Amino acid sequence: MNTTASQAAFEAAQQLIPGGVNSPVRAFKSVGGTPLFIAKGEGGYLIDIDGNRYVDYVQSWGPLLFGHRDESIEAAVIEAVRNGLSFGAPTLAETELAKEVVGLFDSMDKVRFVSSGTEAVMSAIRLARGFTGRDDIIKFEGCYHGHSDALLVQAGSGAATFGNPSSPGVPADFTKHTLLAKYNDIESVKRCFEQSSGVACVIIEPIAGNMGLVPATKEFLAELRSLCDAHGALLIYDEVMSGFRASLYGAESITGTKPDLITLGKVIGGGMPVGAFGGRREIMAQLSPEGPVYQAGTLSGNPVAMAAGLAAIKKLKAHAPVLATLEARARRLVEGMKTAAEANGIALHVDVRGSMFGFFFNDAPVMNFDDALRSDTARFAAFHRGMLEEGFYFACSQFETGFISTATTDAMIEATIEASARVFGRLHG
Ligand code: KE4
């Protein structure tokens, strides 16, 4: 596979951009090799600047539910562009997308648009703190909620539940109100509540995608809801990744447990920069200018981004059963890969939720981050490289999730399974 142009491009980019990328995961650090510079996308394919074509299972880390260059989204963006790129004033498109989104989530009366998932989560946490008058928040090891300071925490020493900064540049004071619990472990959440002087919110990816794909159990989410109610804390579902990917109506429609606030991103922008957070009327009423909790953004609700998001959400609503089709394709993919791996003595733990799929080089079920960390990341890296050479573009980390788009055909799935058998044959158990 010739990647000379990407190699030269990566060298040049590193002279001007830290690590040569504008988001760390893209640098291929955990899988090795040169990140591929992409020239264009076509349906279910990516084409790099050396002309190599790949079946794309990353889809910009989730946004492209309809694949690259979807005609209806592209037409909507071009039409919007012809009216101007941005006004810094309200537009009808924002209200129209808000109506679509609020109509899909039982637990949402109002929504505010921002320009990224990080902004959505950062704002939702400030709103929860403003609404409750409390400072502490609880998050889960292995869940990622964007890079705002209070959420860049790692487990403290020993039994301590208060988090320490996971990145230089984050003062300890900024994370001293963040407590860490273990995913799918309600006793660990109880310990956090016991150690806190007042919890504003618990934030969780109800279908975690940032430690690999690890869904929370229905029982765990129900117990989490009860704990939050008992302590007067808000429950925030971070569905930036799982929103519109696992279900059209949110994780609440799958698990039966309703959150107080939901954060969204990725698919809601159809490939353009959009994040959102929403919830019950009395909570959202605290948000400026209606209420005292400040939050703002120059390009929030940008009309071009709204047009892309509106086209994507309308298309999904018009073809709602498509998520079941994508789930069947995702299941065929990972079950086929699992069979091919096991035929070569390699253990693979797989799971799907709607159009999201995950696989761990792990011989045991993965219920939390500790389990995920026991996966064989060296073998994942070798698999990732081997599949690239075969023409299949998977997420460049064991701790990410894969995606099926409507442009991912059955033929692509079968070709992927066949290629995985060749790669597993070279990896051997
Ligand atoms: P952004 O700020 O990257 O739009 O969203 C942050 C975020 C918040 N919540 C969840 C559940 C997320 O998955 C994300 C972002 N996801 C990563 C992929 N694991 C984005 C890829 C990247 O960081 O480049």
Coordinates of C-alpha atoms and ligand atoms in Angstrom, one line a residue:
M1 CA 0.0 0.0 0.0
N2 CA 1.6 3.2 -1.1
T3 CA 1.4 6.0 1.5
T4 CA 4.2 8.2 0.4
A5 CA 2.0 11.3 0.0
S6 CA 0.5 10.9 3.5
Q7 CA 4.0 10.4 4.9
A8 CA 5.2 13.7 3.4
A9 CA 2.0 15.4 4.4
F10 CA 2.4 14.2 7.9
E11 CA 6.0 15.5 8.1
A12 CA 4.9 18.9 6.8
A13 CA 1.8 19.1 9.1
Q14 CA 4.0 18.3 12.2
Q15 CA 6.1 21.4 11.5
L16 CA 3.0 23.7 11.9
I17 CA 0.4 21.7 13.9
P18 CA 1.2 20.0 17.3
G19 CA 1.5 16.3 16.5
G20 CA 0.5 17.1 12.9
V21 CA -3.2 16.8 13.8
N22 CA -6.0 18.9 15.2
S23 CA -7.3 16.2 17.5
P24 CA -4.9 13.7 19.2
V25 CA -6.6 10.4 18.3
R26 CA -6.1 11.1 14.6
A27 CA -2.3 10.7 15.0
F28 CA -2.4 6.9 15.1
K29 CA -0.2 6.9 18.2
S30 CA -1.8 3.8 19.7
V31 CA -1.7 1.8 16.5
G32 CA 1.6 3.0 15.0
G33 CA 2.3 4.0 11.4
T34 CA 1.5 7.2 9.5
P35 CA -2.0 8.7 9.7
L36 CA -3.6 8.7 6.3
F37 CA -4.4 12.2 4.9
I38 CA -7.8 12.0 3.3
A39 CA -8.6 13.5 -0.1
K40 CA -12.3 12.8 -0.1
G41 CA -15.2 10.6 0.9
E42 CA -17.6 8.8 -1.4
G43 CA -20.6 7.0 0.2
G44 CA -19.1 4.3 2.4
Y45 CA -15.5 4.9 1.2
L46 CA -12.6 7.1 2.2
I47 CA -9.9 7.9 -0.4
D48 CA -6.5 9.1 0.8
I49 CA -4.1 11.5 -1.0
D50 CA -2.2 8.5 -2.4
G51 CA -5.4 7.3 -4.1
N52 CA -6.0 4.3 -1.7
R53 CA -9.7 3.5 -1.1
Y54 CA -11.0 2.2 2.2
V55 CA -14.3 1.1 3.5
D56 CA -14.9 3.7 6.3
Y57 CA -15.9 2.4 9.7
V58 CA -15.0 5.7 11.5
Q59 CA -17.3 8.1 9.6
S60 CA -15.7 11.1 11.2
W61 CA -16.1 9.4 14.7
G62 CA -19.8 9.0 14.3
P63 CA -21.5 12.0 12.5
L64 CA -21.9 10.5 9.0
L65 CA -24.8 8.1 9.6
F66 CA -25.6 8.5 5.8
G67 CA -22.0 8.1 4.7
H68 CA -19.9 10.7 2.8
R69 CA -21.6 13.3 0.4
D70 CA -25.2 12.3 1.2
E71 CA -27.2 14.1 -1.5
S72 CA -29.9 15.5 0.7
I73 CA -27.4 16.9 3.3
E74 CA -25.1 18.3 0.6
A75 CA -28.0 20.0 -1.2
A76 CA -29.3 21.5 2.1
V77 CA -25.8 22.9 2.9
I78 CA -25.3 24.4 -0.5
E79 CA -28.8 26.1 -0.4
A80 CA -28.0 27.5 3.1
V81 CA -24.6 28.7 2.0
R82 CA -26.2 30.7 -0.8
N83 CA -28.1 32.8 1.9
G84 CA -24.9 33.5 3.8
L85 CA -22.7 31.6 6.2
S86 CA -23.5 33.2 9.6
F87 CA -25.5 36.1 11.0
G88 CA -25.1 36.0 14.8
A89 CA -28.9 36.4 15.0
P90 CA -31.7 33.9 15.3
T91 CA -32.9 32.0 12.2
L92 CA -35.9 29.8 11.5
A93 CA -33.6 26.8 10.9
E94 CA -32.6 26.8 14.6
T95 CA -36.2 26.6 15.7
E96 CA -37.0 24.0 13.1
L97 CA -34.1 21.7 14.3
A98 CA -35.0 22.3 17.9
K99 CA -38.6 21.2 17.2
E100 CA -37.3 18.0 15.5
V101 CA -34.9 17.2 18.4
V102 CA -37.3 18.0 21.3
G103 CA -40.0 15.9 19.6
L104 CA -37.7 12.8 19.6
F105 CA -36.7 12.8 23.3
D106 CA -39.4 12.3 26.0
S107 CA -37.2 13.9 28.6
M108 CA -36.6 17.1 26.6
D109 CA -38.8 20.2 26.6
K110 CA -36.1 22.6 25.4
V111 CA -32.7 22.5 23.8
R112 CA -29.8 24.8 23.2
F113 CA -27.4 24.4 20.3
V114 CA -23.6 24.8 20.5
S115 CA -20.7 23.9 18.2
S116 CA -19.2 20.8 19.8
G117 CA -19.9 17.9 22.1
T118 CA -17.4 19.4 24.6
E119 CA -19.3 22.6 24.7
A120 CA -22.6 20.8 25.1
V121 CA -21.3 18.8 28.1
M122 CA -19.5 21.7 29.7
S123 CA -22.7 23.8 29.5
A124 CA -24.9 21.0 30.8
I125 CA -22.8 20.6 33.8
R126 CA -22.8 24.3 34.5
L127 CA -26.6 24.3 34.2
A128 CA -26.9 21.3 36.6
R129 CA -24.7 23.1 39.1
G130 CA -26.7 26.3 38.7
F131 CA -30.0 24.5 39.0
T132 CA -29.1 22.5 42.1
G133 CA -26.8 25.1 43.7
R134 CA -24.3 22.2 44.3
D135 CA -20.7 21.9 43.1
D136 CA -19.8 18.1 43.0
I137 CA -20.3 16.0 39.9
I138 CA -19.9 12.2 39.5
K139 CA -18.5 10.7 36.3
F140 CA -17.3 7.2 35.4
E141 CA -13.9 5.8 34.6
G142 CA -13.7 5.1 30.9
C143 CA -16.3 7.6 29.9
Y144 CA -15.2 10.6 27.8
H145 CA -17.2 13.7 27.8
G146 CA -15.0 16.1 25.8
H147 CA -12.0 18.1 27.1
S148 CA -13.4 20.7 29.5
D149 CA -11.2 20.9 32.6
A150 CA -13.6 19.4 35.2
L151 CA -13.9 16.3 33.1
L152 CA -10.2 15.6 32.5
V153 CA -9.8 13.5 35.6
Q154 CA -8.3 10.1 36.4
A155 CA -8.8 7.9 39.4
G156 CA -7.3 9.2 42.6
S157 CA -5.1 7.0 44.8
G158 CA -6.5 4.1 46.6
A159 CA -10.1 4.2 47.5
A160 CA -10.3 7.9 47.0
T161 CA -13.2 8.8 44.8
F162 CA -12.2 12.4 44.2
G163 CA -10.5 12.7 40.8
N164 CA -7.0 14.0 40.0
P165 CA -6.3 16.0 36.8
S166 CA -5.5 13.6 33.9
S167 CA -3.8 16.4 32.0
P168 CA -1.1 19.0 32.8
G169 CA -2.6 22.5 32.7
V170 CA -5.7 21.4 34.7
P171 CA -5.3 22.8 38.3
A172 CA -6.2 20.4 41.0
D173 CA -8.8 22.9 42.2
F174 CA -10.6 22.5 38.9
T175 CA -11.2 18.7 39.5
K176 CA -11.6 18.6 43.2
H177 CA -15.4 18.6 42.7
T178 CA -15.3 15.7 40.3
L179 CA -15.8 12.2 41.8
L180 CA -15.1 9.0 39.9
A181 CA -17.2 5.9 40.0
K182 CA -16.9 2.5 38.2
Y183 CA -19.2 1.9 35.2
N184 CA -22.0 -0.7 35.9
D185 CA -21.1 -0.7 39.6
I186 CA -23.8 1.0 41.7
E187 CA -21.9 0.5 45.0
S188 CA -19.1 2.7 43.7
V189 CA -21.7 5.4 42.9
K190 CA -23.1 5.1 46.4
R191 CA -19.6 5.7 47.8
C192 CA -19.3 8.9 45.8
F193 CA -22.6 10.2 47.2
E194 CA -21.5 9.3 50.7
Q195 CA -18.2 11.2 50.3
S196 CA -19.7 14.3 48.7
S197 CA -21.1 17.3 50.4
G198 CA -23.7 17.7 47.6
V199 CA -23.8 16.2 44.1
A200 CA -25.2 18.5 41.4
C201 CA -25.2 15.7 38.7
V202 CA -24.1 12.3 37.6
I203 CA -23.0 12.3 34.0
I204 CA -22.8 9.0 32.1
E205 CA -22.5 7.7 28.5
P206 CA -25.5 5.3 28.8
I207 CA -24.0 3.4 25.9
A208 CA -20.3 4.0 26.4
G209 CA -18.3 4.4 23.3
N210 CA -15.0 5.8 24.6
M211 CA -13.6 2.7 26.3
G212 CA -14.6 0.7 23.3
L213 CA -18.4 -0.1 23.1
V214 CA -19.6 -0.9 26.7
P215 CA -23.3 -0.4 27.2
A216 CA -24.6 0.2 30.8
T217 CA -27.1 -2.5 32.0
K218 CA -30.7 -1.5 32.3
E219 CA -30.6 -2.4 36.0
F220 CA -27.6 -0.2 36.6
L221 CA -29.2 2.8 34.9
A222 CA -32.4 2.2 36.9
E223 CA -30.5 2.1 40.2
L224 CA -28.6 5.2 39.1
R225 CA -31.9 7.0 38.5
S226 CA -33.1 6.0 42.0
L227 CA -29.9 7.2 43.6
C228 CA -30.0 10.6 41.9
D229 CA -33.7 11.0 42.9
A230 CA -32.8 10.1 46.5
H231 CA -30.1 12.7 46.6
G232 CA -31.7 15.4 44.5
A233 CA -28.9 15.2 41.9
L234 CA -29.6 15.5 38.1
L235 CA -28.8 12.5 35.8
I236 CA -27.1 13.6 32.5
Y237 CA -27.0 11.2 29.6
D238 CA -24.1 12.1 27.4
E239 CA -25.4 10.9 24.0
V240 CA -22.9 12.9 21.9
M241 CA -21.9 9.6 20.3
S242 CA -24.9 7.2 20.9
G243 CA -27.5 9.8 20.0
F244 CA -29.3 8.9 16.7
R245 CA -26.7 6.1 16.4
A246 CA -28.2 3.6 18.9
S247 CA -31.8 4.7 18.7
L248 CA -33.8 7.5 17.1
Y249 CA -35.4 8.2 20.5
G250 CA -32.4 8.2 22.8
A251 CA -31.0 5.6 25.2
E252 CA -34.0 6.2 27.4
S253 CA -36.1 4.5 24.8
I254 CA -33.9 1.4 25.0
T255 CA -33.2 1.3 28.7
G256 CA -36.4 2.6 30.1
T257 CA -34.6 5.1 32.4
K258 CA -35.0 8.8 31.8
P259 CA -32.3 11.4 32.3
D260 CA -32.8 15.0 33.4
L261 CA -30.5 16.4 30.7
I262 CA -29.2 15.0 27.5
T263 CA -26.1 16.1 25.6
L264 CA -25.9 15.5 21.8
G265 CA -23.4 16.0 19.0
K266 CA -22.0 14.3 15.9
V267 CA -25.1 13.0 13.9
I268 CA -27.1 16.1 15.0
G269 CA -24.8 18.2 12.8
G270 CA -24.8 15.8 9.8
G271 CA -21.1 16.3 9.6
M272 CA -21.0 20.0 10.5
P273 CA -20.0 21.4 13.9
V274 CA -23.1 21.1 16.1
G275 CA -23.6 20.1 19.7
A276 CA -26.7 20.4 21.8
F277 CA -28.0 20.0 25.4
G278 CA -31.6 19.8 26.5
G279 CA -34.0 18.7 29.2
R280 CA -37.0 19.6 31.3
R281 CA -38.5 23.1 31.0
E282 CA -37.7 24.1 34.7
I283 CA -34.1 23.1 34.3
M284 CA -33.6 24.9 30.9
A285 CA -35.3 28.0 32.3
Q286 CA -32.2 28.6 34.4
L287 CA -30.2 29.2 31.2
S288 CA -29.3 32.8 30.1
P289 CA -31.0 35.0 29.0
E290 CA -34.1 33.4 30.5
G291 CA -32.3 32.6 33.7
P292 CA -29.0 33.4 35.5
V293 CA -26.7 30.5 34.2
Y294 CA -24.5 32.0 31.5
Q295 CA -23.7 30.2 28.3
A296 CA -23.0 31.6 24.8
G297 CA -21.3 31.0 21.4
T298 CA -20.6 33.1 18.3
L299 CA -21.5 30.2 15.9
S300 CA -24.0 28.4 18.1
G301 CA -27.0 27.5 15.9
N302 CA -25.0 28.4 12.7
P303 CA -27.5 28.3 9.8
V304 CA -25.3 26.2 7.5
A305 CA -24.7 23.7 10.3
M306 CA -28.4 23.7 11.2
A307 CA -29.3 23.0 7.6
A308 CA -27.0 19.9 7.6
G309 CA -28.3 18.7 10.9
L310 CA -31.9 19.3 9.9
A311 CA -31.4 17.3 6.7
A312 CA -29.8 14.4 8.6
I313 CA -32.5 14.2 11.4
K314 CA -35.4 14.6 8.9
K315 CA -33.9 11.8 6.7
L316 CA -33.5 9.5 9.8
K317 CA -37.1 10.2 10.9
A318 CA -38.4 9.5 7.4
H319 CA -36.5 6.2 7.4
A320 CA -36.5 5.3 11.1
P321 CA -36.5 1.5 10.5
V322 CA -33.0 2.0 8.9
L323 CA -31.4 1.8 12.4
A324 CA -32.6 -1.8 12.7
T325 CA -31.1 -2.6 9.3
L326 CA -27.8 -1.1 10.4
E327 CA -27.9 -3.0 13.6
A328 CA -28.3 -6.3 11.7
R329 CA -25.4 -5.3 9.5
A330 CA -23.3 -4.4 12.5
R331 CA -24.1 -7.7 14.1
R332 CA -23.2 -9.6 10.9
L333 CA -19.9 -7.8 10.8
V334 CA -18.8 -8.4 14.4
E335 CA -20.1 -12.0 14.5
G336 CA -18.3 -12.7 11.2
M337 CA -15.1 -11.2 12.6
K338 CA -15.5 -13.2 15.9
T339 CA -15.9 -16.5 14.0
A340 CA -12.8 -15.7 11.8
A341 CA -10.8 -14.7 14.9
E342 CA -11.7 -17.8 16.9
A343 CA -10.9 -20.0 13.9
N344 CA -7.3 -18.6 14.3
G345 CA -7.3 -19.1 18.1
I346 CA -7.9 -15.4 18.8
A347 CA -10.5 -14.4 21.5
L348 CA -12.7 -11.5 20.4
H349 CA -15.4 -9.9 22.7
V350 CA -18.0 -8.2 20.4
D351 CA -21.1 -6.1 20.9
V352 CA -23.5 -3.8 18.9
R353 CA -26.0 -1.1 19.7
G354 CA -27.9 0.1 16.6
S355 CA -25.3 1.3 14.1
M356 CA -22.5 1.2 16.7
F357 CA -20.2 -1.8 17.0
G358 CA -17.3 -2.8 19.2
F359 CA -14.8 -5.6 19.5
F360 CA -12.2 -6.2 22.2
F361 CA -9.2 -8.5 21.9
N362 CA -10.2 -9.9 25.2
D363 CA -11.4 -13.4 26.3
A364 CA -13.9 -12.1 28.9
P365 CA -16.9 -9.8 28.8
V366 CA -16.1 -6.1 29.1
M367 CA -18.4 -4.4 31.7
N368 CA -16.2 -1.5 32.7
F369 CA -12.9 0.3 32.0
D370 CA -10.8 -2.1 34.1
D371 CA -12.1 -5.0 31.9
A372 CA -11.4 -3.0 28.8
L373 CA -7.8 -2.2 29.8
R374 CA -7.1 -6.0 30.0
S375 CA -7.6 -6.1 26.2
D376 CA -4.6 -6.9 24.0
T377 CA -3.9 -3.5 22.5
A378 CA -0.8 -4.8 20.7
R379 CA -2.9 -7.3 18.8
F380 CA -5.5 -4.6 18.1
A381 CA -2.8 -2.4 16.6
A382 CA -1.6 -5.3 14.4
F383 CA -5.2 -6.0 13.3
H384 CA -5.8 -2.3 12.6
R385 CA -2.7 -2.1 10.4
G386 CA -3.5 -5.4 8.6
M387 CA -7.0 -4.2 7.8
L388 CA -5.8 -0.9 6.5
E389 CA -3.5 -2.7 4.1
E390 CA -6.6 -4.8 3.0
G391 CA -8.6 -1.5 2.4
F392 CA -10.6 -1.2 5.6
Y393 CA -10.4 1.8 7.8
F394 CA -11.2 1.1 11.5
A395 CA -10.9 3.4 14.5
C396 CA -7.2 3.8 15.4
S397 CA -7.6 2.8 19.0
Q398 CA -8.9 -0.3 20.9
F399 CA -10.8 2.2 23.1
E400 CA -13.1 3.6 20.4
T401 CA -16.3 2.4 18.7
G402 CA -17.0 1.5 15.0
F403 CA -19.9 2.7 13.0
I404 CA -22.1 1.4 10.1
S405 CA -23.6 4.0 7.8
T406 CA -26.5 3.6 5.4
A407 CA -23.7 3.6 2.7
T408 CA -22.0 0.5 4.2
T409 CA -23.4 -2.3 2.0
D410 CA -23.8 -6.0 2.7
A411 CA -21.0 -6.6 0.1
M412 CA -18.7 -4.3 2.0
I413 CA -19.5 -6.2 5.3
E414 CA -18.8 -9.6 3.7
A415 CA -15.5 -8.3 2.1
T416 CA -14.5 -7.0 5.6
I417 CA -15.1 -10.4 7.2
E418 CA -13.1 -12.2 4.5
A419 CA -10.3 -9.7 4.9
S420 CA -10.4 -10.1 8.7
A421 CA -9.9 -13.9 8.2
R422 CA -6.8 -13.2 6.2
V423 CA -5.5 -10.8 8.8
F424 CA -6.3 -13.0 11.8
G425 CA -4.6 -15.8 9.9
R426 CA -1.4 -13.8 9.9
L427 CA -1.9 -12.8 13.6
H428 CA -2.5 -16.4 14.9
G429 CA -3.7 -17.1 18.4
Ligands
KE4_1 P1 -16.4 16.9 20.6 O1 -16.0 18.1 21.5 O2 -15.3 16.1 20.1 O3 -17.4 17.2 19.5 O4 -17.3 15.9 21.6 C1 -16.7 15.4 22.8 C2 -17.5 14.2 23.2 C3 -18.4 14.2 24.2 N1 -19.1 13.1 24.6 C4 -18.9 11.9 24.0 C5 -19.6 10.7 24.5 C6 -17.9 11.8 22.9 O5 -17.7 10.6 22.3 C7 -17.2 13.0 22.5 C8 -16.2 12.9 21.4 N2 -15.9 11.6 20.9 C9 -14.5 11.5 20.3 C10 -14.4 10.0 19.8 N3 -14.3 9.1 20.9 C11 -14.2 12.5 19.3 C12 -13.0 12.2 18.5 C13 -11.8 13.1 18.8 O6 -11.6 13.4 20.0 O7 -11.2 13.5 17.8

